[in-house]
Amino acid sequence: MAFIEALQSIIPIALFFSAPLIFTALGGVFSERSGVVNIGLEGLMVMGAFVGVVFNLTFANVFGTFTPWLSMIVACIVSALFSLVHAVASVTFRADQVVSGVAINFLALGLGVFLTKQWYGKGQTDMVSQPFYSKSIPFLSDIPFLGPIFFKGIYYTSYLAIVLAFVAWFILYHTSFGLRLRSVGEHPMAADTNGINVYLMRYVAVMISGALGGLGGSVFALTISFNFSQSTIVGQGFMSLAAVIFGKWHPLGAMGAALFFGFAQSLSVISSGIPLLADVPKVYLTIAPYVLTILALAGFIGRAEAPKSIGKPYIKGTR
């Protein structure tokens, strides 16, 4: 019975923390499968969190309970447009993709903090009045054993993230669009020879990563932090990038890695209910996600095979 109770306290919280990482990691998979390194996932999450919170605060009285869902959509759109900065620099002007991604991180944080101070007169926004709340799914939550673990006190965004991971897998591996996108990341010259517009595919992939990164940031802000400040998104984008690598640039692998890192993030919250962790100092559990991210990559990155043309700008007519 104690084991079941432990699962009931661990799994919903782990899924809760994993959702933003899953969304953002899926965006990283699309971008890097096309051959464009996206270090800027952190910045895209920052932009999504900022836009999601500002939209929520502005229109909460207009849209009511629909506000958080609309906030996610607007964050996706704005972050997709914001990611064009990275696409233009990396694809059109063939700038160093790592440097461009780092610039995205600084630009998003600087812009978000500046506008927050301009609009709210302080370093952080007000708390949103229409965040996401945990729900219990009718009938399913009454299923013995499984119901309380997977369907009681769950955020719908957690299930949306898991469903989207399978949708991304289907798109990448079972559609012509996915085949084209993967081909420009493996051998862009061969793809170009076969009539695939390499530049267009990479632009689309980077914008998809922007949309999903913005989605991840807005979900984080509207389920965990409830406001925006310079410390709202701290490291989650880099953990998502680690999930992309740890998951071998595969949507389902990235989801699995994000679930692992989300569980690591939840340790500081659920530790009081787990006898083995009850006496561990909170500071160790707080840094656990980052330590586990480093250890996972240190032990795995040598065996991970990235797309062959990742990070290499394509110049039409050259090998």
PDB file of C-alpha atoms in Angstrom:
ATOM      1  CA  MET A   1       0.000   0.000   0.000  1.00  0.00           C
ATOM      2  CA  ALA A   2       2.857   2.360   0.827  1.00  0.00           C
ATOM      3  CA  PHE A   3       4.365   1.673  -2.594  1.00  0.00           C
ATOM      4  CA  ILE A   4       1.110   2.554  -4.339  1.00  0.00           C
ATOM      5  CA  GLU A   5       0.795   5.748  -2.320  1.00  0.00           C
ATOM      6  CA  ALA A   6       4.355   6.663  -3.259  1.00  0.00           C
ATOM      7  CA  LEU A   7       3.543   6.185  -6.948  1.00  0.00           C
ATOM      8  CA  GLN A   8       0.442   8.337  -6.544  1.00  0.00           C
ATOM      9  CA  SER A   9       2.578  11.167  -5.220  1.00  0.00           C
ATOM     10  CA  ILE A  10       5.522  10.719  -7.614  1.00  0.00           C
ATOM     11  CA  ILE A  11       4.049  10.137 -11.078  1.00  0.00           C
ATOM     12  CA  PRO A  12       1.621  13.116 -11.334  1.00  0.00           C
ATOM     13  CA  ILE A  13       4.328  15.538 -10.125  1.00  0.00           C
ATOM     14  CA  ALA A  14       6.942  14.022 -12.443  1.00  0.00           C
ATOM     15  CA  LEU A  15       4.567  14.358 -15.411  1.00  0.00           C
ATOM     16  CA  PHE A  16       3.802  17.912 -14.289  1.00  0.00           C
ATOM     17  CA  PHE A  17       7.470  18.951 -14.425  1.00  0.00           C
ATOM     18  CA  SER A  18       8.162  16.932 -17.572  1.00  0.00           C
ATOM     19  CA  ALA A  19       5.562  18.556 -19.842  1.00  0.00           C
ATOM     20  CA  PRO A  20       7.480  21.798 -20.600  1.00  0.00           C
ATOM     21  CA  LEU A  21      10.656  19.792 -21.233  1.00  0.00           C
ATOM     22  CA  ILE A  22       8.865  17.408 -23.599  1.00  0.00           C
ATOM     23  CA  PHE A  23       7.388  20.234 -25.680  1.00  0.00           C
ATOM     24  CA  THR A  24      10.718  22.040 -25.967  1.00  0.00           C
ATOM     25  CA  ALA A  25      12.733  18.876 -26.614  1.00  0.00           C
ATOM     26  CA  LEU A  26      10.401  17.957 -29.483  1.00  0.00           C
ATOM     27  CA  GLY A  27      11.105  21.371 -30.979  1.00  0.00           C
ATOM     28  CA  GLY A  28      14.808  20.687 -30.685  1.00  0.00           C
ATOM     29  CA  VAL A  29      14.366  17.344 -32.467  1.00  0.00           C
ATOM     30  CA  PHE A  30      12.684  19.011 -35.455  1.00  0.00           C
ATOM     31  CA  SER A  31      15.351  21.710 -35.742  1.00  0.00           C
ATOM     32  CA  GLU A  32      18.358  19.456 -35.335  1.00  0.00           C
ATOM     33  CA  ARG A  33      16.937  16.711 -37.550  1.00  0.00           C
ATOM     34  CA  SER A  34      16.934  19.323 -40.320  1.00  0.00           C
ATOM     35  CA  GLY A  35      20.610  20.060 -39.671  1.00  0.00           C
ATOM     36  CA  VAL A  36      20.260  23.264 -37.620  1.00  0.00           C
ATOM     37  CA  VAL A  37      21.688  23.240 -34.110  1.00  0.00           C
ATOM     38  CA  ASN A  38      19.344  25.042 -31.737  1.00  0.00           C
ATOM     39  CA  ILE A  39      21.141  26.153 -28.591  1.00  0.00           C
ATOM     40  CA  GLY A  40      18.439  28.827 -28.355  1.00  0.00           C
ATOM     41  CA  LEU A  41      15.784  26.532 -26.860  1.00  0.00           C
ATOM     42  CA  GLU A  42      16.230  28.315 -23.542  1.00  0.00           C
ATOM     43  CA  GLY A  43      15.531  31.675 -25.173  1.00  0.00           C
ATOM     44  CA  LEU A  44      12.498  30.298 -27.001  1.00  0.00           C
ATOM     45  CA  MET A  45      11.120  29.057 -23.684  1.00  0.00           C
ATOM     46  CA  VAL A  46      11.747  32.477 -22.160  1.00  0.00           C
ATOM     47  CA  MET A  47       9.858  34.154 -24.981  1.00  0.00           C
ATOM     48  CA  GLY A  48       6.986  31.675 -24.659  1.00  0.00           C
ATOM     49  CA  ALA A  49       6.786  32.203 -20.906  1.00  0.00           C
ATOM     50  CA  PHE A  50       6.805  35.985 -21.288  1.00  0.00           C
ATOM     51  CA  VAL A  51       4.150  36.067 -24.019  1.00  0.00           C
ATOM     52  CA  GLY A  52       1.980  33.485 -22.272  1.00  0.00           C
ATOM     53  CA  VAL A  53       1.966  35.397 -19.004  1.00  0.00           C
ATOM     54  CA  VAL A  54       1.413  38.816 -20.582  1.00  0.00           C
ATOM     55  CA  PHE A  55      -1.472  37.550 -22.726  1.00  0.00           C
ATOM     56  CA  ASN A  56      -2.989  35.828 -19.710  1.00  0.00           C
ATOM     57  CA  LEU A  57      -2.795  38.952 -17.568  1.00  0.00           C
ATOM     58  CA  THR A  58      -4.201  41.138 -20.349  1.00  0.00           C
ATOM     59  CA  PHE A  59      -7.121  38.998 -21.468  1.00  0.00           C
ATOM     60  CA  ALA A  60      -8.076  36.951 -18.394  1.00  0.00           C
ATOM     61  CA  ASN A  61     -11.253  38.978 -17.912  1.00  0.00           C
ATOM     62  CA  VAL A  62     -12.181  38.575 -21.571  1.00  0.00           C
ATOM     63  CA  PHE A  63     -11.679  34.858 -22.186  1.00  0.00           C
ATOM     64  CA  GLY A  64     -12.060  33.447 -18.675  1.00  0.00           C
ATOM     65  CA  THR A  65     -11.134  29.783 -18.327  1.00  0.00           C
ATOM     66  CA  PHE A  66     -10.102  29.610 -22.007  1.00  0.00           C
ATOM     67  CA  THR A  67      -7.325  32.141 -21.342  1.00  0.00           C
ATOM     68  CA  PRO A  68      -4.473  29.688 -20.567  1.00  0.00           C
ATOM     69  CA  TRP A  69      -5.174  27.691 -23.736  1.00  0.00           C
ATOM     70  CA  LEU A  70      -5.243  30.822 -25.861  1.00  0.00           C
ATOM     71  CA  SER A  71      -2.097  32.019 -24.089  1.00  0.00           C
ATOM     72  CA  MET A  72      -0.336  28.844 -25.238  1.00  0.00           C
ATOM     73  CA  ILE A  73      -1.414  29.375 -28.837  1.00  0.00           C
ATOM     74  CA  VAL A  74      -0.267  33.009 -28.880  1.00  0.00           C
ATOM     75  CA  ALA A  75       3.047  32.022 -27.261  1.00  0.00           C
ATOM     76  CA  CYS A  76       3.544  29.391 -29.981  1.00  0.00           C
ATOM     77  CA  ILE A  77       2.956  31.936 -32.751  1.00  0.00           C
ATOM     78  CA  VAL A  78       5.161  34.659 -31.290  1.00  0.00           C
ATOM     79  CA  SER A  79       7.998  32.250 -30.468  1.00  0.00           C
ATOM     80  CA  ALA A  80       7.818  30.754 -33.964  1.00  0.00           C
ATOM     81  CA  LEU A  81       8.230  34.234 -35.421  1.00  0.00           C
ATOM     82  CA  PHE A  82      10.994  35.008 -32.932  1.00  0.00           C
ATOM     83  CA  SER A  83      12.870  31.867 -34.022  1.00  0.00           C
ATOM     84  CA  LEU A  84      13.133  33.393 -37.500  1.00  0.00           C
ATOM     85  CA  VAL A  85      16.056  35.402 -36.135  1.00  0.00           C
ATOM     86  CA  HIS A  86      17.938  32.148 -35.651  1.00  0.00           C
ATOM     87  CA  ALA A  87      16.753  30.770 -38.997  1.00  0.00           C
ATOM     88  CA  VAL A  88      17.834  33.846 -40.949  1.00  0.00           C
ATOM     89  CA  ALA A  89      21.246  33.941 -39.264  1.00  0.00           C
ATOM     90  CA  SER A  90      21.904  30.191 -39.540  1.00  0.00           C
ATOM     91  CA  VAL A  91      20.307  29.268 -42.860  1.00  0.00           C
ATOM     92  CA  THR A  92      20.419  32.394 -45.004  1.00  0.00           C
ATOM     93  CA  PHE A  93      23.565  34.088 -43.720  1.00  0.00           C
ATOM     94  CA  ARG A  94      25.262  30.809 -42.702  1.00  0.00           C
ATOM     95  CA  ALA A  95      26.360  32.182 -39.342  1.00  0.00           C
ATOM     96  CA  ASP A  96      27.737  29.911 -36.676  1.00  0.00           C
ATOM     97  CA  GLN A  97      24.643  28.142 -35.372  1.00  0.00           C
ATOM     98  CA  VAL A  98      25.885  27.852 -31.803  1.00  0.00           C
ATOM     99  CA  VAL A  99      26.660  31.564 -31.602  1.00  0.00           C
ATOM    100  CA  SER A 100      23.281  32.403 -33.143  1.00  0.00           C
ATOM    101  CA  GLY A 101      21.517  30.211 -30.589  1.00  0.00           C
ATOM    102  CA  VAL A 102      23.356  31.827 -27.700  1.00  0.00           C
ATOM    103  CA  ALA A 103      22.361  35.230 -29.081  1.00  0.00           C
ATOM    104  CA  ILE A 104      18.718  34.084 -29.108  1.00  0.00           C
ATOM    105  CA  ASN A 105      19.013  33.218 -25.415  1.00  0.00           C
ATOM    106  CA  PHE A 106      20.383  36.628 -24.489  1.00  0.00           C
ATOM    107  CA  LEU A 107      17.999  38.514 -26.772  1.00  0.00           C
ATOM    108  CA  ALA A 108      14.878  36.771 -25.448  1.00  0.00           C
ATOM    109  CA  LEU A 109      15.806  37.273 -21.806  1.00  0.00           C
ATOM    110  CA  GLY A 110      16.846  40.884 -22.324  1.00  0.00           C
ATOM    111  CA  LEU A 111      13.716  41.726 -24.289  1.00  0.00           C
ATOM    112  CA  GLY A 112      11.427  39.981 -21.810  1.00  0.00           C
ATOM    113  CA  VAL A 113      12.951  41.649 -18.746  1.00  0.00           C
ATOM    114  CA  PHE A 114      13.029  45.072 -20.428  1.00  0.00           C
ATOM    115  CA  LEU A 115       9.372  44.938 -21.477  1.00  0.00           C
ATOM    116  CA  THR A 116       8.359  43.605 -18.071  1.00  0.00           C
ATOM    117  CA  LYS A 117       9.961  46.614 -16.372  1.00  0.00           C
ATOM    118  CA  GLN A 118       8.417  48.986 -18.907  1.00  0.00           C
ATOM    119  CA  TRP A 119       4.890  47.587 -18.663  1.00  0.00           C
ATOM    120  CA  TYR A 120       4.694  46.555 -15.005  1.00  0.00           C
ATOM    121  CA  GLY A 121       7.176  48.938 -13.404  1.00  0.00           C
ATOM    122  CA  LYS A 122       9.113  46.182 -11.661  1.00  0.00           C
ATOM    123  CA  GLY A 123      11.309  43.197 -12.377  1.00  0.00           C
ATOM    124  CA  GLN A 124       8.479  40.706 -12.581  1.00  0.00           C
ATOM    125  CA  THR A 125       4.902  40.560 -13.780  1.00  0.00           C
ATOM    126  CA  ASP A 126       1.856  40.132 -11.578  1.00  0.00           C
ATOM    127  CA  MET A 127       0.647  36.621 -10.842  1.00  0.00           C
ATOM    128  CA  VAL A 128      -1.690  35.250 -13.495  1.00  0.00           C
ATOM    129  CA  SER A 129      -5.331  34.840 -12.509  1.00  0.00           C
ATOM    130  CA  GLN A 130      -6.106  32.092 -15.031  1.00  0.00           C
ATOM    131  CA  PRO A 131      -3.361  29.433 -14.808  1.00  0.00           C
ATOM    132  CA  PHE A 132      -3.753  25.747 -15.535  1.00  0.00           C
ATOM    133  CA  TYR A 133      -5.116  23.649 -12.698  1.00  0.00           C
ATOM    134  CA  SER A 134      -4.813  19.947 -12.041  1.00  0.00           C
ATOM    135  CA  LYS A 135      -7.870  17.887 -12.902  1.00  0.00           C
ATOM    136  CA  SER A 136      -9.185  14.411 -12.271  1.00  0.00           C
ATOM    137  CA  ILE A 137     -10.492  12.721 -15.392  1.00  0.00           C
ATOM    138  CA  PRO A 138     -14.042  11.418 -14.807  1.00  0.00           C
ATOM    139  CA  PHE A 139     -14.457   7.621 -14.732  1.00  0.00           C
ATOM    140  CA  LEU A 140     -10.779   7.000 -15.538  1.00  0.00           C
ATOM    141  CA  SER A 141      -9.704   8.295 -12.140  1.00  0.00           C
ATOM    142  CA  ASP A 142     -11.921   5.659 -10.524  1.00  0.00           C
ATOM    143  CA  ILE A 143     -10.025   2.744 -12.097  1.00  0.00           C
ATOM    144  CA  PRO A 144      -8.393   0.701  -9.331  1.00  0.00           C
ATOM    145  CA  PHE A 145      -4.634   1.217  -8.954  1.00  0.00           C
ATOM    146  CA  LEU A 146      -4.109   2.995 -12.312  1.00  0.00           C
ATOM    147  CA  GLY A 147      -6.769   5.664 -11.854  1.00  0.00           C
ATOM    148  CA  PRO A 148      -5.280   7.471  -8.825  1.00  0.00           C
ATOM    149  CA  ILE A 149      -1.786   7.280 -10.331  1.00  0.00           C
ATOM    150  CA  PHE A 150      -2.371   8.449 -13.910  1.00  0.00           C
ATOM    151  CA  PHE A 151      -5.768  10.155 -13.986  1.00  0.00           C
ATOM    152  CA  LYS A 152      -6.213  11.917 -10.649  1.00  0.00           C
ATOM    153  CA  GLY A 153      -4.766  15.362 -10.005  1.00  0.00           C
ATOM    154  CA  ILE A 154      -3.193  15.500 -13.468  1.00  0.00           C
ATOM    155  CA  TYR A 155      -2.606  18.521 -15.688  1.00  0.00           C
ATOM    156  CA  TYR A 156      -4.048  18.153 -19.177  1.00  0.00           C
ATOM    157  CA  THR A 157      -0.839  19.712 -20.508  1.00  0.00           C
ATOM    158  CA  SER A 158       1.056  16.599 -19.376  1.00  0.00           C
ATOM    159  CA  TYR A 159      -1.087  14.366 -21.563  1.00  0.00           C
ATOM    160  CA  LEU A 160      -0.910  16.871 -24.402  1.00  0.00           C
ATOM    161  CA  ALA A 161       2.897  16.667 -24.279  1.00  0.00           C
ATOM    162  CA  ILE A 162       2.885  12.860 -24.441  1.00  0.00           C
ATOM    163  CA  VAL A 163       0.356  12.796 -27.285  1.00  0.00           C
ATOM    164  CA  LEU A 164       2.359  15.410 -29.180  1.00  0.00           C
ATOM    165  CA  ALA A 165       5.494  13.260 -28.861  1.00  0.00           C
ATOM    166  CA  PHE A 166       3.745  10.430 -30.693  1.00  0.00           C
ATOM    167  CA  VAL A 167       2.396  12.883 -33.284  1.00  0.00           C
ATOM    168  CA  ALA A 168       5.937  14.181 -33.849  1.00  0.00           C
ATOM    169  CA  TRP A 169       7.201  10.588 -34.221  1.00  0.00           C
ATOM    170  CA  PHE A 170       4.518   9.858 -36.804  1.00  0.00           C
ATOM    171  CA  ILE A 171       5.249  13.055 -38.737  1.00  0.00           C
ATOM    172  CA  LEU A 172       9.008  12.508 -38.823  1.00  0.00           C
ATOM    173  CA  TYR A 173       8.977   8.809 -39.671  1.00  0.00           C
ATOM    174  CA  HIS A 174       5.716   8.155 -41.497  1.00  0.00           C
ATOM    175  CA  THR A 175       5.078  11.203 -43.692  1.00  0.00           C
ATOM    176  CA  SER A 176       6.767  12.602 -46.779  1.00  0.00           C
ATOM    177  CA  PHE A 177       7.345  15.864 -44.915  1.00  0.00           C
ATOM    178  CA  GLY A 178       9.275  14.026 -42.223  1.00  0.00           C
ATOM    179  CA  LEU A 179      11.328  12.161 -44.788  1.00  0.00           C
ATOM    180  CA  ARG A 180      12.250  15.421 -46.512  1.00  0.00           C
ATOM    181  CA  LEU A 181      13.130  17.077 -43.222  1.00  0.00           C
ATOM    182  CA  ARG A 182      15.378  14.228 -42.146  1.00  0.00           C
ATOM    183  CA  SER A 183      17.010  14.074 -45.578  1.00  0.00           C
ATOM    184  CA  VAL A 184      18.137  17.715 -45.452  1.00  0.00           C
ATOM    185  CA  GLY A 185      19.740  16.985 -42.101  1.00  0.00           C
ATOM    186  CA  GLU A 186      21.555  13.893 -43.335  1.00  0.00           C
ATOM    187  CA  HIS A 187      22.583  14.796 -46.891  1.00  0.00           C
ATOM    188  CA  PRO A 188      21.303  18.197 -48.023  1.00  0.00           C
ATOM    189  CA  MET A 189      22.989  18.015 -51.427  1.00  0.00           C
ATOM    190  CA  ALA A 190      21.254  14.739 -52.283  1.00  0.00           C
ATOM    191  CA  ALA A 191      17.971  16.200 -51.049  1.00  0.00           C
ATOM    192  CA  ASP A 192      18.492  19.290 -53.205  1.00  0.00           C
ATOM    193  CA  THR A 193      19.254  17.108 -56.218  1.00  0.00           C
ATOM    194  CA  ASN A 194      15.911  15.388 -55.697  1.00  0.00           C
ATOM    195  CA  GLY A 195      14.042  18.680 -55.780  1.00  0.00           C
ATOM    196  CA  ILE A 196      13.748  19.346 -52.042  1.00  0.00           C
ATOM    197  CA  ASN A 197      14.167  22.977 -51.040  1.00  0.00           C
ATOM    198  CA  VAL A 198      16.794  22.640 -48.301  1.00  0.00           C
ATOM    199  CA  TYR A 199      16.522  26.241 -47.147  1.00  0.00           C
ATOM    200  CA  LEU A 200      12.731  26.114 -46.885  1.00  0.00           C
ATOM    201  CA  MET A 201      12.753  22.849 -44.965  1.00  0.00           C
ATOM    202  CA  ARG A 202      15.287  24.196 -42.484  1.00  0.00           C
ATOM    203  CA  TYR A 203      13.295  27.407 -42.048  1.00  0.00           C
ATOM    204  CA  VAL A 204      10.149  25.392 -41.348  1.00  0.00           C
ATOM    205  CA  ALA A 205      11.981  23.121 -38.907  1.00  0.00           C
ATOM    206  CA  VAL A 206      13.418  26.042 -36.947  1.00  0.00           C
ATOM    207  CA  MET A 207      10.004  27.705 -36.792  1.00  0.00           C
ATOM    208  CA  ILE A 208       8.465  24.455 -35.528  1.00  0.00           C
ATOM    209  CA  SER A 209      11.138  24.378 -32.837  1.00  0.00           C
ATOM    210  CA  GLY A 210      10.250  27.972 -32.003  1.00  0.00           C
ATOM    211  CA  ALA A 211       6.563  27.157 -31.698  1.00  0.00           C
ATOM    212  CA  LEU A 212       7.184  24.117 -29.512  1.00  0.00           C
ATOM    213  CA  GLY A 213       9.758  25.956 -27.413  1.00  0.00           C
ATOM    214  CA  GLY A 214       7.258  28.752 -26.874  1.00  0.00           C
ATOM    215  CA  LEU A 215       4.654  26.161 -25.967  1.00  0.00           C
ATOM    216  CA  GLY A 216       7.004  24.661 -23.402  1.00  0.00           C
ATOM    217  CA  GLY A 217       7.806  28.052 -21.909  1.00  0.00           C
ATOM    218  CA  SER A 218       4.169  29.100 -21.654  1.00  0.00           C
ATOM    219  CA  VAL A 219       3.191  25.777 -20.049  1.00  0.00           C
ATOM    220  CA  PHE A 220       5.995  26.188 -17.510  1.00  0.00           C
ATOM    221  CA  ALA A 221       4.876  29.718 -16.675  1.00  0.00           C
ATOM    222  CA  LEU A 222       1.179  28.862 -16.454  1.00  0.00           C
ATOM    223  CA  THR A 223       1.560  25.672 -14.409  1.00  0.00           C
ATOM    224  CA  ILE A 224       4.670  26.198 -12.258  1.00  0.00           C
ATOM    225  CA  SER A 225       5.765  29.819 -11.845  1.00  0.00           C
ATOM    226  CA  PHE A 226       2.475  31.726 -12.520  1.00  0.00           C
ATOM    227  CA  ASN A 227       4.397  34.872 -13.468  1.00  0.00           C
ATOM    228  CA  PHE A 228       7.391  36.012 -15.498  1.00  0.00           C
ATOM    229  CA  SER A 229      10.749  37.308 -14.315  1.00  0.00           C
ATOM    230  CA  GLN A 230      14.370  36.876 -15.295  1.00  0.00           C
ATOM    231  CA  SER A 231      14.511  33.696 -13.202  1.00  0.00           C
ATOM    232  CA  THR A 232      11.354  32.032 -14.539  1.00  0.00           C
ATOM    233  CA  ILE A 233      13.207  29.879 -17.060  1.00  0.00           C
ATOM    234  CA  VAL A 234      16.553  28.852 -15.628  1.00  0.00           C
ATOM    235  CA  GLY A 235      18.119  25.862 -17.311  1.00  0.00           C
ATOM    236  CA  GLN A 236      14.951  24.166 -18.554  1.00  0.00           C
ATOM    237  CA  GLY A 237      15.830  24.922 -22.165  1.00  0.00           C
ATOM    238  CA  PHE A 238      19.264  23.393 -21.748  1.00  0.00           C
ATOM    239  CA  MET A 239      17.766  20.324 -20.082  1.00  0.00           C
ATOM    240  CA  SER A 240      15.465  20.033 -23.094  1.00  0.00           C
ATOM    241  CA  LEU A 241      18.486  20.219 -25.380  1.00  0.00           C
ATOM    242  CA  ALA A 242      20.117  17.501 -23.310  1.00  0.00           C
ATOM    243  CA  ALA A 243      16.946  15.418 -23.712  1.00  0.00           C
ATOM    244  CA  VAL A 244      17.271  15.767 -27.497  1.00  0.00           C
ATOM    245  CA  ILE A 245      20.799  14.367 -27.393  1.00  0.00           C
ATOM    246  CA  PHE A 246      20.055  11.779 -24.717  1.00  0.00           C
ATOM    247  CA  GLY A 247      17.044  10.678 -26.772  1.00  0.00           C
ATOM    248  CA  LYS A 248      19.165  10.228 -29.925  1.00  0.00           C
ATOM    249  CA  TRP A 249      17.308  12.950 -31.851  1.00  0.00           C
ATOM    250  CA  HIS A 250      14.179  10.775 -31.802  1.00  0.00           C
ATOM    251  CA  PRO A 251      10.826  12.201 -30.588  1.00  0.00           C
ATOM    252  CA  LEU A 252      10.014   9.255 -28.329  1.00  0.00           C
ATOM    253  CA  GLY A 253      13.570   9.083 -27.045  1.00  0.00           C
ATOM    254  CA  ALA A 254      13.482  12.795 -26.285  1.00  0.00           C
ATOM    255  CA  MET A 255      10.178  12.312 -24.464  1.00  0.00           C
ATOM    256  CA  GLY A 256      11.677   9.527 -22.358  1.00  0.00           C
ATOM    257  CA  ALA A 257      14.703  11.653 -21.474  1.00  0.00           C
ATOM    258  CA  ALA A 258      12.463  14.619 -20.651  1.00  0.00           C
ATOM    259  CA  LEU A 259      10.396  12.397 -18.348  1.00  0.00           C
ATOM    260  CA  PHE A 260      13.606  11.384 -16.590  1.00  0.00           C
ATOM    261  CA  PHE A 261      14.736  14.996 -16.164  1.00  0.00           C
ATOM    262  CA  GLY A 262      11.219  16.012 -15.105  1.00  0.00           C
ATOM    263  CA  PHE A 263      11.300  13.340 -12.425  1.00  0.00           C
ATOM    264  CA  ALA A 264      14.654  14.727 -11.278  1.00  0.00           C
ATOM    265  CA  GLN A 265      13.117  18.203 -11.043  1.00  0.00           C
ATOM    266  CA  SER A 266      10.248  16.860  -8.970  1.00  0.00           C
ATOM    267  CA  LEU A 267      12.494  15.316  -6.311  1.00  0.00           C
ATOM    268  CA  SER A 268      12.609  18.464  -4.188  1.00  0.00           C
ATOM    269  CA  VAL A 269       8.802  18.548  -4.133  1.00  0.00           C
ATOM    270  CA  ILE A 270       8.044  14.879  -3.459  1.00  0.00           C
ATOM    271  CA  SER A 271      10.985  14.142  -1.160  1.00  0.00           C
ATOM    272  CA  SER A 272       8.960  14.549   2.034  1.00  0.00           C
ATOM    273  CA  GLY A 273       6.727  11.654   1.002  1.00  0.00           C
ATOM    274  CA  ILE A 274       9.599   9.289   0.184  1.00  0.00           C
ATOM    275  CA  PRO A 275      11.400   7.830   3.218  1.00  0.00           C
ATOM    276  CA  LEU A 276      14.718   7.474   1.381  1.00  0.00           C
ATOM    277  CA  LEU A 277      14.739  11.167   0.464  1.00  0.00           C
ATOM    278  CA  ALA A 278      13.104  12.673   3.527  1.00  0.00           C
ATOM    279  CA  ASP A 279      16.425  13.414   5.251  1.00  0.00           C
ATOM    280  CA  VAL A 280      18.318  14.589   2.167  1.00  0.00           C
ATOM    281  CA  PRO A 281      19.009  18.363   2.310  1.00  0.00           C
ATOM    282  CA  LYS A 282      16.784  20.329  -0.051  1.00  0.00           C
ATOM    283  CA  VAL A 283      19.737  21.982  -1.746  1.00  0.00           C
ATOM    284  CA  TYR A 284      20.975  18.610  -3.027  1.00  0.00           C
ATOM    285  CA  LEU A 285      17.574  17.764  -4.456  1.00  0.00           C
ATOM    286  CA  THR A 286      17.321  21.200  -6.062  1.00  0.00           C
ATOM    287  CA  ILE A 287      20.567  20.765  -7.968  1.00  0.00           C
ATOM    288  CA  ALA A 288      19.856  17.096  -8.745  1.00  0.00           C
ATOM    289  CA  PRO A 289      18.289  17.761 -12.192  1.00  0.00           C
ATOM    290  CA  TYR A 290      21.356  19.625 -13.408  1.00  0.00           C
ATOM    291  CA  VAL A 291      23.795  17.067 -11.983  1.00  0.00           C
ATOM    292  CA  LEU A 292      21.843  14.192 -13.525  1.00  0.00           C
ATOM    293  CA  THR A 293      21.755  16.042 -16.863  1.00  0.00           C
ATOM    294  CA  ILE A 294      25.542  16.349 -16.857  1.00  0.00           C
ATOM    295  CA  LEU A 295      26.043  12.731 -15.800  1.00  0.00           C
ATOM    296  CA  ALA A 296      23.592  11.453 -18.406  1.00  0.00           C
ATOM    297  CA  LEU A 297      25.324  13.328 -21.203  1.00  0.00           C
ATOM    298  CA  ALA A 298      28.815  12.500 -19.985  1.00  0.00           C
ATOM    299  CA  GLY A 299      28.020   8.804 -20.069  1.00  0.00           C
ATOM    300  CA  PHE A 300      25.975   8.802 -23.240  1.00  0.00           C
ATOM    301  CA  ILE A 301      27.001  11.550 -25.657  1.00  0.00           C
ATOM    302  CA  GLY A 302      29.892   9.534 -27.090  1.00  0.00           C
ATOM    303  CA  ARG A 303      27.461   6.870 -28.309  1.00  0.00           C
ATOM    304  CA  ALA A 304      24.880   9.292 -29.712  1.00  0.00           C
ATOM    305  CA  GLU A 305      24.865   9.633 -33.486  1.00  0.00           C
ATOM    306  CA  ALA A 306      23.704  13.066 -34.585  1.00  0.00           C
ATOM    307  CA  PRO A 307      22.337  13.833 -38.066  1.00  0.00           C
ATOM    308  CA  LYS A 308      25.343  13.865 -40.369  1.00  0.00           C
ATOM    309  CA  SER A 309      24.956  17.458 -41.567  1.00  0.00           C
ATOM    310  CA  ILE A 310      23.968  19.012 -38.263  1.00  0.00           C
ATOM    311  CA  GLY A 311      25.589  22.394 -37.727  1.00  0.00           C
ATOM    312  CA  LYS A 312      26.817  22.596 -41.319  1.00  0.00           C
ATOM    313  CA  PRO A 313      25.420  25.482 -43.407  1.00  0.00           C
ATOM    314  CA  TYR A 314      24.322  24.371 -46.857  1.00  0.00           C
ATOM    315  CA  ILE A 315      25.654  26.228 -49.870  1.00  0.00           C
ATOM    316  CA  LYS A 316      23.807  25.287 -53.023  1.00  0.00           C
ATOM    317  CA  GLY A 317      26.044  23.661 -55.640  1.00  0.00           C
ATOM    318  CA  THR A 318      28.806  22.622 -53.222  1.00  0.00           C
ATOM    319  CA  ARG A 319      29.494  19.290 -51.546  1.00  0.00           C
TER     320      ARG A 319
END
